[in-house]
Amino acid sequence: MTDTLKHKGMRKKLIEELRLKGIENETVLEAMMDIPRHLFFFDTAFLHMAYEDKAFPIGSGQTISQPYTVAFQTSLLNPKKREKILEIGTGSGYQTAVLAKLGMKIFTIERQHALHLKSQTLLEEMGYKARCFYGDGYAGKAAFAPFDKILVTCGAPHVPDDLKRQLKVGGRMVIPVGDFNGVQHMTTLDKVDENEFEISVHGDFQFVPMLERTDTGD
Ligand code: SAH
């Protein structure tokens, strides 16, 4: 696992591109500058494209999110050190690494067993601290609730009730909501009271679908 000067140079260009596209949170950009995204490309056929602002296949029919999307979602979260966060859709583990770099206390769930194992191993090897779980994100992780922040990185048909319940009052959830075939609306829910949320929408994105139950096919 190497991170060369060439990779760092490509990363710098990518960060500049994200800035031009409107990402303003310097803490998030700094974290992304530090993380070797190419090491999260399980499918080595695409390795040379790791620093393009695109989503790419990581096996099991899934993708590593586009850097702009990672930067945008993470900025919306307004992450603070030591905050407890629940992430749904570990995938490659790249977004998880960004959250770890920002000093968050992470609980992350992936429904594809093969991906769960790969990202858990990789994050551990790279020294990023996160509790990785294999399971269905619709149920959240009640045992560790409430969370200051919840981040969903797959397209949800609706906001799952369990996730609403597991968010702390005063906390924020960032979740792409919409139908499976089209686009999702990037949505934030601020929990202002036990059953009261302030909701706002921040543009359209395309994610792989948030599917129910765990995958037993691999
Ligand atoms: N954050 C990831 C994005 C991966 S794509 C990254 O940066 O690489 C979204 C992931 O959500 C996929 O790996 C998919 O398997 C997972 N997913 C879909 N439905 C899920 C569910 N119900 N619970 C947990 N993970 C789910």
PDB file of C-alpha atoms and ligand atoms in Angstrom:
ATOM      1  CA  MET A   1       0.000   0.000   0.000  1.00  0.00           C
ATOM      2  CA  THR A   2       1.830   3.065  -1.187  1.00  0.00           C
ATOM      3  CA  ASP A   3       0.974   6.716  -1.414  1.00  0.00           C
ATOM      4  CA  THR A   4       3.450   8.392  -3.742  1.00  0.00           C
ATOM      5  CA  LEU A   5       4.207  12.024  -4.538  1.00  0.00           C
ATOM      6  CA  LYS A   6       2.399  11.486  -7.813  1.00  0.00           C
ATOM      7  CA  HIS A   7      -0.750  10.449  -5.949  1.00  0.00           C
ATOM      8  CA  LYS A   8      -0.443  13.480  -3.666  1.00  0.00           C
ATOM      9  CA  GLY A   9      -0.134  15.744  -6.704  1.00  0.00           C
ATOM     10  CA  MET A  10      -3.272  14.259  -8.263  1.00  0.00           C
ATOM     11  CA  ARG A  11      -5.087  14.651  -4.954  1.00  0.00           C
ATOM     12  CA  LYS A  12      -4.143  18.305  -4.761  1.00  0.00           C
ATOM     13  CA  LYS A  13      -5.673  18.871  -8.189  1.00  0.00           C
ATOM     14  CA  LEU A  14      -8.829  17.043  -7.157  1.00  0.00           C
ATOM     15  CA  ILE A  15      -9.172  19.204  -4.019  1.00  0.00           C
ATOM     16  CA  GLU A  16      -8.764  22.322  -6.154  1.00  0.00           C
ATOM     17  CA  GLU A  17     -11.514  21.023  -8.446  1.00  0.00           C
ATOM     18  CA  LEU A  18     -13.829  20.467  -5.462  1.00  0.00           C
ATOM     19  CA  ARG A  19     -13.154  24.024  -4.278  1.00  0.00           C
ATOM     20  CA  LEU A  20     -14.061  25.361  -7.730  1.00  0.00           C
ATOM     21  CA  LYS A  21     -17.268  23.315  -7.649  1.00  0.00           C
ATOM     22  CA  GLY A  22     -18.291  25.145  -4.479  1.00  0.00           C
ATOM     23  CA  ILE A  23     -16.993  23.101  -1.515  1.00  0.00           C
ATOM     24  CA  GLU A  24     -15.964  25.641   1.113  1.00  0.00           C
ATOM     25  CA  ASN A  25     -15.377  23.623   4.271  1.00  0.00           C
ATOM     26  CA  GLU A  26     -11.571  23.696   4.551  1.00  0.00           C
ATOM     27  CA  THR A  27     -11.485  21.119   7.347  1.00  0.00           C
ATOM     28  CA  VAL A  28     -13.273  18.633   5.101  1.00  0.00           C
ATOM     29  CA  LEU A  29     -11.009  19.462   2.134  1.00  0.00           C
ATOM     30  CA  GLU A  30      -7.920  19.040   4.330  1.00  0.00           C
ATOM     31  CA  ALA A  31      -9.107  15.620   5.492  1.00  0.00           C
ATOM     32  CA  MET A  32      -9.695  14.576   1.878  1.00  0.00           C
ATOM     33  CA  MET A  33      -6.242  15.878   0.930  1.00  0.00           C
ATOM     34  CA  ASP A  34      -4.755  13.539   3.530  1.00  0.00           C
ATOM     35  CA  ILE A  35      -6.572  10.360   2.504  1.00  0.00           C
ATOM     36  CA  PRO A  36      -5.158   8.185  -0.302  1.00  0.00           C
ATOM     37  CA  ARG A  37      -8.422   7.497  -2.165  1.00  0.00           C
ATOM     38  CA  HIS A  38      -6.673   5.118  -4.588  1.00  0.00           C
ATOM     39  CA  LEU A  39      -6.194   2.606  -1.775  1.00  0.00           C
ATOM     40  CA  PHE A  40      -9.988   2.259  -1.481  1.00  0.00           C
ATOM     41  CA  PHE A  41     -10.361   1.068  -5.081  1.00  0.00           C
ATOM     42  CA  PHE A  42     -10.937  -2.638  -4.624  1.00  0.00           C
ATOM     43  CA  ASP A  43     -11.303  -3.014  -8.378  1.00  0.00           C
ATOM     44  CA  THR A  44      -7.770  -2.293  -9.580  1.00  0.00           C
ATOM     45  CA  ALA A  45      -8.928  -1.869 -13.191  1.00  0.00           C
ATOM     46  CA  PHE A  46      -9.959   1.661 -12.230  1.00  0.00           C
ATOM     47  CA  LEU A  47      -6.991   2.554 -10.054  1.00  0.00           C
ATOM     48  CA  HIS A  48      -5.609   5.134 -12.473  1.00  0.00           C
ATOM     49  CA  MET A  49      -8.889   7.044 -12.229  1.00  0.00           C
ATOM     50  CA  ALA A  50      -8.916   7.363  -8.442  1.00  0.00           C
ATOM     51  CA  TYR A  51      -8.444  11.119  -8.521  1.00  0.00           C
ATOM     52  CA  GLU A  52     -11.105  11.967 -11.053  1.00  0.00           C
ATOM     53  CA  ASP A  53     -14.274  13.427  -9.597  1.00  0.00           C
ATOM     54  CA  LYS A  54     -16.314  10.322 -10.373  1.00  0.00           C
ATOM     55  CA  ALA A  55     -17.974   7.354  -8.682  1.00  0.00           C
ATOM     56  CA  PHE A  56     -16.432   3.943  -9.533  1.00  0.00           C
ATOM     57  CA  PRO A  57     -17.234   0.254  -9.121  1.00  0.00           C
ATOM     58  CA  ILE A  58     -15.841  -1.439  -6.001  1.00  0.00           C
ATOM     59  CA  GLY A  59     -17.294  -4.916  -6.601  1.00  0.00           C
ATOM     60  CA  SER A  60     -20.528  -6.517  -5.344  1.00  0.00           C
ATOM     61  CA  GLY A  61     -22.354  -4.176  -7.752  1.00  0.00           C
ATOM     62  CA  GLN A  62     -21.527  -1.144  -5.584  1.00  0.00           C
ATOM     63  CA  THR A  63     -19.580   2.073  -6.080  1.00  0.00           C
ATOM     64  CA  ILE A  64     -17.230   4.338  -4.155  1.00  0.00           C
ATOM     65  CA  SER A  65     -19.015   7.703  -3.959  1.00  0.00           C
ATOM     66  CA  GLN A  66     -17.888  10.583  -6.150  1.00  0.00           C
ATOM     67  CA  PRO A  67     -15.439  12.863  -4.271  1.00  0.00           C
ATOM     68  CA  TYR A  68     -17.744  15.855  -4.746  1.00  0.00           C
ATOM     69  CA  THR A  69     -20.595  13.917  -3.132  1.00  0.00           C
ATOM     70  CA  VAL A  70     -18.382  12.877  -0.197  1.00  0.00           C
ATOM     71  CA  ALA A  71     -17.239  16.484   0.273  1.00  0.00           C
ATOM     72  CA  PHE A  72     -20.809  17.818  -0.043  1.00  0.00           C
ATOM     73  CA  GLN A  73     -22.387  15.322   2.371  1.00  0.00           C
ATOM     74  CA  THR A  74     -19.571  15.706   4.888  1.00  0.00           C
ATOM     75  CA  SER A  75     -19.841  19.508   4.766  1.00  0.00           C
ATOM     76  CA  LEU A  76     -23.608  19.280   5.356  1.00  0.00           C
ATOM     77  CA  LEU A  77     -22.932  17.159   8.437  1.00  0.00           C
ATOM     78  CA  ASN A  78     -20.890  19.967   9.966  1.00  0.00           C
ATOM     79  CA  PRO A  79     -18.703  17.396  11.713  1.00  0.00           C
ATOM     80  CA  LYS A  80     -17.130  18.092  15.091  1.00  0.00           C
ATOM     81  CA  LYS A  81     -14.401  16.154  16.849  1.00  0.00           C
ATOM     82  CA  ARG A  82     -15.586  13.371  19.165  1.00  0.00           C
ATOM     83  CA  GLU A  83     -19.163  13.487  17.869  1.00  0.00           C
ATOM     84  CA  LYS A  84     -20.810  10.079  17.619  1.00  0.00           C
ATOM     85  CA  ILE A  85     -21.857   9.261  14.074  1.00  0.00           C
ATOM     86  CA  LEU A  86     -23.796   6.431  12.466  1.00  0.00           C
ATOM     87  CA  GLU A  87     -22.955   5.843   8.796  1.00  0.00           C
ATOM     88  CA  ILE A  88     -25.185   3.691   6.599  1.00  0.00           C
ATOM     89  CA  GLY A  89     -23.367   2.104   3.626  1.00  0.00           C
ATOM     90  CA  THR A  90     -19.689   1.586   4.506  1.00  0.00           C
ATOM     91  CA  GLY A  91     -18.949   0.522   0.910  1.00  0.00           C
ATOM     92  CA  SER A  92     -15.250   1.023   0.218  1.00  0.00           C
ATOM     93  CA  GLY A  93     -14.703   2.705   3.592  1.00  0.00           C
ATOM     94  CA  TYR A  94     -13.494   5.930   1.963  1.00  0.00           C
ATOM     95  CA  GLN A  95     -16.222   8.149   3.446  1.00  0.00           C
ATOM     96  CA  THR A  96     -15.642   6.393   6.775  1.00  0.00           C
ATOM     97  CA  ALA A  97     -11.954   7.321   6.601  1.00  0.00           C
ATOM     98  CA  VAL A  98     -12.870  10.971   5.997  1.00  0.00           C
ATOM     99  CA  LEU A  99     -15.086  10.945   9.101  1.00  0.00           C
ATOM    100  CA  ALA A 100     -12.317   9.247  11.115  1.00  0.00           C
ATOM    101  CA  LYS A 101      -9.786  11.834   9.970  1.00  0.00           C
ATOM    102  CA  LEU A 102     -12.188  14.498  11.270  1.00  0.00           C
ATOM    103  CA  GLY A 103     -12.023  12.887  14.702  1.00  0.00           C
ATOM    104  CA  MET A 104     -15.544  11.488  14.810  1.00  0.00           C
ATOM    105  CA  LYS A 105     -16.526   8.379  16.746  1.00  0.00           C
ATOM    106  CA  ILE A 106     -17.870   6.128  14.003  1.00  0.00           C
ATOM    107  CA  PHE A 107     -20.366   3.284  13.823  1.00  0.00           C
ATOM    108  CA  THR A 108     -20.845   2.140  10.232  1.00  0.00           C
ATOM    109  CA  ILE A 109     -23.136  -0.500   8.693  1.00  0.00           C
ATOM    110  CA  GLU A 110     -22.841  -2.351   5.361  1.00  0.00           C
ATOM    111  CA  ARG A 111     -25.355  -4.872   4.035  1.00  0.00           C
ATOM    112  CA  GLN A 112     -22.986  -6.617   1.582  1.00  0.00           C
ATOM    113  CA  HIS A 113     -20.947  -9.109   3.542  1.00  0.00           C
ATOM    114  CA  ALA A 114     -17.946  -9.150   1.183  1.00  0.00           C
ATOM    115  CA  LEU A 115     -17.702  -5.352   1.207  1.00  0.00           C
ATOM    116  CA  HIS A 116     -18.132  -5.193   4.965  1.00  0.00           C
ATOM    117  CA  LEU A 117     -15.162  -7.537   5.430  1.00  0.00           C
ATOM    118  CA  LYS A 118     -12.959  -5.739   2.897  1.00  0.00           C
ATOM    119  CA  SER A 119     -13.572  -2.233   4.185  1.00  0.00           C
ATOM    120  CA  GLN A 120     -13.275  -3.289   7.824  1.00  0.00           C
ATOM    121  CA  THR A 121      -9.878  -4.879   7.139  1.00  0.00           C
ATOM    122  CA  LEU A 122      -8.652  -1.949   5.061  1.00  0.00           C
ATOM    123  CA  LEU A 123      -9.685   0.694   7.611  1.00  0.00           C
ATOM    124  CA  GLU A 124      -7.967  -1.276  10.349  1.00  0.00           C
ATOM    125  CA  GLU A 125      -4.772  -1.694   8.294  1.00  0.00           C
ATOM    126  CA  MET A 126      -4.701   2.012   7.535  1.00  0.00           C
ATOM    127  CA  GLY A 127      -5.235   2.906  11.177  1.00  0.00           C
ATOM    128  CA  TYR A 128      -8.637   4.574  10.849  1.00  0.00           C
ATOM    129  CA  LYS A 129     -10.776   3.862  13.886  1.00  0.00           C
ATOM    130  CA  ALA A 130     -14.373   2.813  13.168  1.00  0.00           C
ATOM    131  CA  ARG A 131     -16.758   0.173  14.475  1.00  0.00           C
ATOM    132  CA  CYS A 132     -17.840  -1.709  11.332  1.00  0.00           C
ATOM    133  CA  PHE A 133     -21.035  -3.780  11.339  1.00  0.00           C
ATOM    134  CA  TYR A 134     -22.584  -6.163   8.839  1.00  0.00           C
ATOM    135  CA  GLY A 135     -26.328  -5.582   8.814  1.00  0.00           C
ATOM    136  CA  ASP A 136     -29.333  -3.684   7.546  1.00  0.00           C
ATOM    137  CA  GLY A 137     -28.996   0.060   7.858  1.00  0.00           C
ATOM    138  CA  TYR A 138     -32.785   0.513   8.020  1.00  0.00           C
ATOM    139  CA  ALA A 139     -32.618  -0.731  11.620  1.00  0.00           C
ATOM    140  CA  GLY A 140     -29.703   1.525  12.598  1.00  0.00           C
ATOM    141  CA  LYS A 141     -27.753   0.522  15.715  1.00  0.00           C
ATOM    142  CA  ALA A 142     -30.049   0.995  18.690  1.00  0.00           C
ATOM    143  CA  ALA A 143     -27.483  -0.389  21.142  1.00  0.00           C
ATOM    144  CA  PHE A 144     -25.209   2.611  20.527  1.00  0.00           C
ATOM    145  CA  ALA A 145     -27.881   5.301  20.084  1.00  0.00           C
ATOM    146  CA  PRO A 146     -28.412   8.193  20.316  1.00  0.00           C
ATOM    147  CA  PHE A 147     -26.068   9.619  17.656  1.00  0.00           C
ATOM    148  CA  ASP A 148     -25.055  13.247  17.184  1.00  0.00           C
ATOM    149  CA  LYS A 149     -25.026  12.705  13.431  1.00  0.00           C
ATOM    150  CA  ILE A 150     -26.363  10.131  10.978  1.00  0.00           C
ATOM    151  CA  LEU A 151     -25.048   9.891   7.413  1.00  0.00           C
ATOM    152  CA  VAL A 152     -26.728   7.727   4.784  1.00  0.00           C
ATOM    153  CA  THR A 153     -24.606   7.057   1.677  1.00  0.00           C
ATOM    154  CA  CYS A 154     -27.171   5.103  -0.360  1.00  0.00           C
ATOM    155  CA  GLY A 155     -30.406   6.343  -1.929  1.00  0.00           C
ATOM    156  CA  ALA A 156     -33.302   5.831   0.493  1.00  0.00           C
ATOM    157  CA  PRO A 157     -36.928   5.609  -0.682  1.00  0.00           C
ATOM    158  CA  HIS A 158     -37.964   7.292   2.594  1.00  0.00           C
ATOM    159  CA  VAL A 159     -36.362   8.330   5.878  1.00  0.00           C
ATOM    160  CA  PRO A 160     -36.306   5.195   8.076  1.00  0.00           C
ATOM    161  CA  ASP A 161     -38.147   5.648  11.401  1.00  0.00           C
ATOM    162  CA  ASP A 162     -35.456   3.796  13.362  1.00  0.00           C
ATOM    163  CA  LEU A 163     -32.853   6.283  12.175  1.00  0.00           C
ATOM    164  CA  LYS A 164     -35.083   9.213  13.195  1.00  0.00           C
ATOM    165  CA  ARG A 165     -35.445   7.675  16.636  1.00  0.00           C
ATOM    166  CA  GLN A 166     -31.715   7.057  17.035  1.00  0.00           C
ATOM    167  CA  LEU A 167     -30.759  10.674  16.289  1.00  0.00           C
ATOM    168  CA  LYS A 168     -30.042  12.854  19.320  1.00  0.00           C
ATOM    169  CA  VAL A 169     -32.239  15.917  19.902  1.00  0.00           C
ATOM    170  CA  GLY A 170     -30.053  18.705  18.518  1.00  0.00           C
ATOM    171  CA  GLY A 171     -28.480  16.261  16.044  1.00  0.00           C
ATOM    172  CA  ARG A 172     -28.514  16.165  12.251  1.00  0.00           C
ATOM    173  CA  MET A 173     -29.130  13.457   9.671  1.00  0.00           C
ATOM    174  CA  VAL A 174     -27.932  13.753   6.059  1.00  0.00           C
ATOM    175  CA  ILE A 175     -29.764  11.385   3.722  1.00  0.00           C
ATOM    176  CA  PRO A 176     -30.405  11.218  -0.041  1.00  0.00           C
ATOM    177  CA  VAL A 177     -34.137  10.565  -0.460  1.00  0.00           C
ATOM    178  CA  GLY A 178     -35.909   9.557  -3.644  1.00  0.00           C
ATOM    179  CA  ASP A 179     -36.986   6.732  -5.927  1.00  0.00           C
ATOM    180  CA  PHE A 180     -34.516   4.065  -7.004  1.00  0.00           C
ATOM    181  CA  ASN A 181     -34.363   4.684 -10.735  1.00  0.00           C
ATOM    182  CA  GLY A 182     -34.035   8.390 -10.776  1.00  0.00           C
ATOM    183  CA  VAL A 183     -32.350  10.946  -8.635  1.00  0.00           C
ATOM    184  CA  GLN A 184     -32.403  11.490  -4.898  1.00  0.00           C
ATOM    185  CA  HIS A 185     -32.803  14.783  -3.111  1.00  0.00           C
ATOM    186  CA  MET A 186     -30.043  15.449  -0.623  1.00  0.00           C
ATOM    187  CA  THR A 187     -32.004  16.008   2.571  1.00  0.00           C
ATOM    188  CA  THR A 188     -31.022  17.204   6.024  1.00  0.00           C
ATOM    189  CA  LEU A 189     -33.143  16.565   9.097  1.00  0.00           C
ATOM    190  CA  ASP A 190     -32.388  18.567  12.221  1.00  0.00           C
ATOM    191  CA  LYS A 191     -33.999  16.986  15.258  1.00  0.00           C
ATOM    192  CA  VAL A 192     -35.392  19.870  17.278  1.00  0.00           C
ATOM    193  CA  ASP A 193     -37.555  17.784  19.594  1.00  0.00           C
ATOM    194  CA  GLU A 194     -38.314  14.089  20.192  1.00  0.00           C
ATOM    195  CA  ASN A 195     -40.853  14.043  17.342  1.00  0.00           C
ATOM    196  CA  GLU A 196     -40.012  17.223  15.500  1.00  0.00           C
ATOM    197  CA  PHE A 197     -37.616  17.700  12.617  1.00  0.00           C
ATOM    198  CA  GLU A 198     -36.612  20.688  10.537  1.00  0.00           C
ATOM    199  CA  ILE A 199     -36.148  19.432   7.017  1.00  0.00           C
ATOM    200  CA  SER A 200     -34.306  21.028   4.110  1.00  0.00           C
ATOM    201  CA  VAL A 201     -33.266  19.882   0.652  1.00  0.00           C
ATOM    202  CA  HIS A 202     -29.902  20.558  -0.996  1.00  0.00           C
ATOM    203  CA  GLY A 203     -29.989  19.523  -4.644  1.00  0.00           C
ATOM    204  CA  ASP A 204     -30.154  16.278  -6.604  1.00  0.00           C
ATOM    205  CA  PHE A 205     -27.713  13.371  -6.510  1.00  0.00           C
ATOM    206  CA  GLN A 206     -27.533   9.781  -7.722  1.00  0.00           C
ATOM    207  CA  PHE A 207     -26.724   6.957  -5.321  1.00  0.00           C
ATOM    208  CA  VAL A 208     -26.933   3.177  -5.408  1.00  0.00           C
ATOM    209  CA  PRO A 209     -30.198   2.116  -3.746  1.00  0.00           C
ATOM    210  CA  MET A 210     -30.636   1.541  -0.025  1.00  0.00           C
ATOM    211  CA  LEU A 211     -31.914  -2.037  -0.036  1.00  0.00           C
ATOM    212  CA  GLU A 212     -33.716  -3.844   2.757  1.00  0.00           C
ATOM    213  CA  ARG A 213     -32.238  -6.743   4.718  1.00  0.00           C
ATOM    214  CA  THR A 214     -28.714  -8.089   4.417  1.00  0.00           C
ATOM    215  CA  ASP A 215     -27.377  -9.566   1.225  1.00  0.00           C
ATOM    216  CA  THR A 216     -26.936 -13.320   1.437  1.00  0.00           C
ATOM    217  CA  GLY A 217     -25.871 -13.784  -2.157  1.00  0.00           C
ATOM    218  CA  ASP A 218     -22.158 -13.371  -1.655  1.00  0.00           C
TER     219      ASP A 218
HETATM  220  N1  SAH B   1     -19.705   5.504   1.599  1.00  0.00           N
HETATM  221  C1  SAH B   1     -19.409   4.565   0.541  1.00  0.00           C
HETATM  222  C2  SAH B   1     -20.511   4.565  -0.484  1.00  0.00           C
HETATM  223  C3  SAH B   1     -20.767   3.215  -1.006  1.00  0.00           C
HETATM  224  S1  SAH B   1     -22.205   3.065  -2.006  1.00  0.00           S
HETATM  225  C4  SAH B   1     -18.060   4.846  -0.075  1.00  0.00           C
HETATM  226  O1  SAH B   1     -17.517   5.948   0.097  1.00  0.00           O
HETATM  227  O2  SAH B   1     -17.500   3.968  -0.711  1.00  0.00           O
HETATM  228  C5  SAH B   1     -23.448   2.706  -0.811  1.00  0.00           C
HETATM  229  C6  SAH B   1     -23.299   1.450  -0.006  1.00  0.00           C
HETATM  230  O3  SAH B   1     -24.526   1.283   0.724  1.00  0.00           O
HETATM  231  C7  SAH B   1     -23.114   0.165  -0.811  1.00  0.00           C
HETATM  232  O4  SAH B   1     -21.937  -0.466  -0.408  1.00  0.00           O
HETATM  233  C8  SAH B   1     -24.352  -0.685  -0.452  1.00  0.00           C
HETATM  234  O5  SAH B   1     -24.106  -2.075  -0.372  1.00  0.00           O
HETATM  235  C9  SAH B   1     -24.742  -0.102   0.896  1.00  0.00           C
HETATM  236  N2  SAH B   1     -26.147  -0.326   1.296  1.00  0.00           N
HETATM  237  C10 SAH B   1     -27.261  -0.352   0.518  1.00  0.00           C
HETATM  238  N3  SAH B   1     -28.364  -0.588   1.275  1.00  0.00           N
HETATM  239  C11 SAH B   1     -27.930  -0.717   2.557  1.00  0.00           C
HETATM  240  C12 SAH B   1     -28.586  -0.989   3.799  1.00  0.00           C
HETATM  241  N4  SAH B   1     -29.909  -1.174   3.886  1.00  0.00           N
HETATM  242  N5  SAH B   1     -27.821  -1.045   4.919  1.00  0.00           N
HETATM  243  C13 SAH B   1     -26.473  -0.868   4.873  1.00  0.00           C
HETATM  244  N6  SAH B   1     -25.806  -0.618   3.731  1.00  0.00           N
HETATM  245  C14 SAH B   1     -26.519  -0.547   2.580  1.00  0.00           C
END
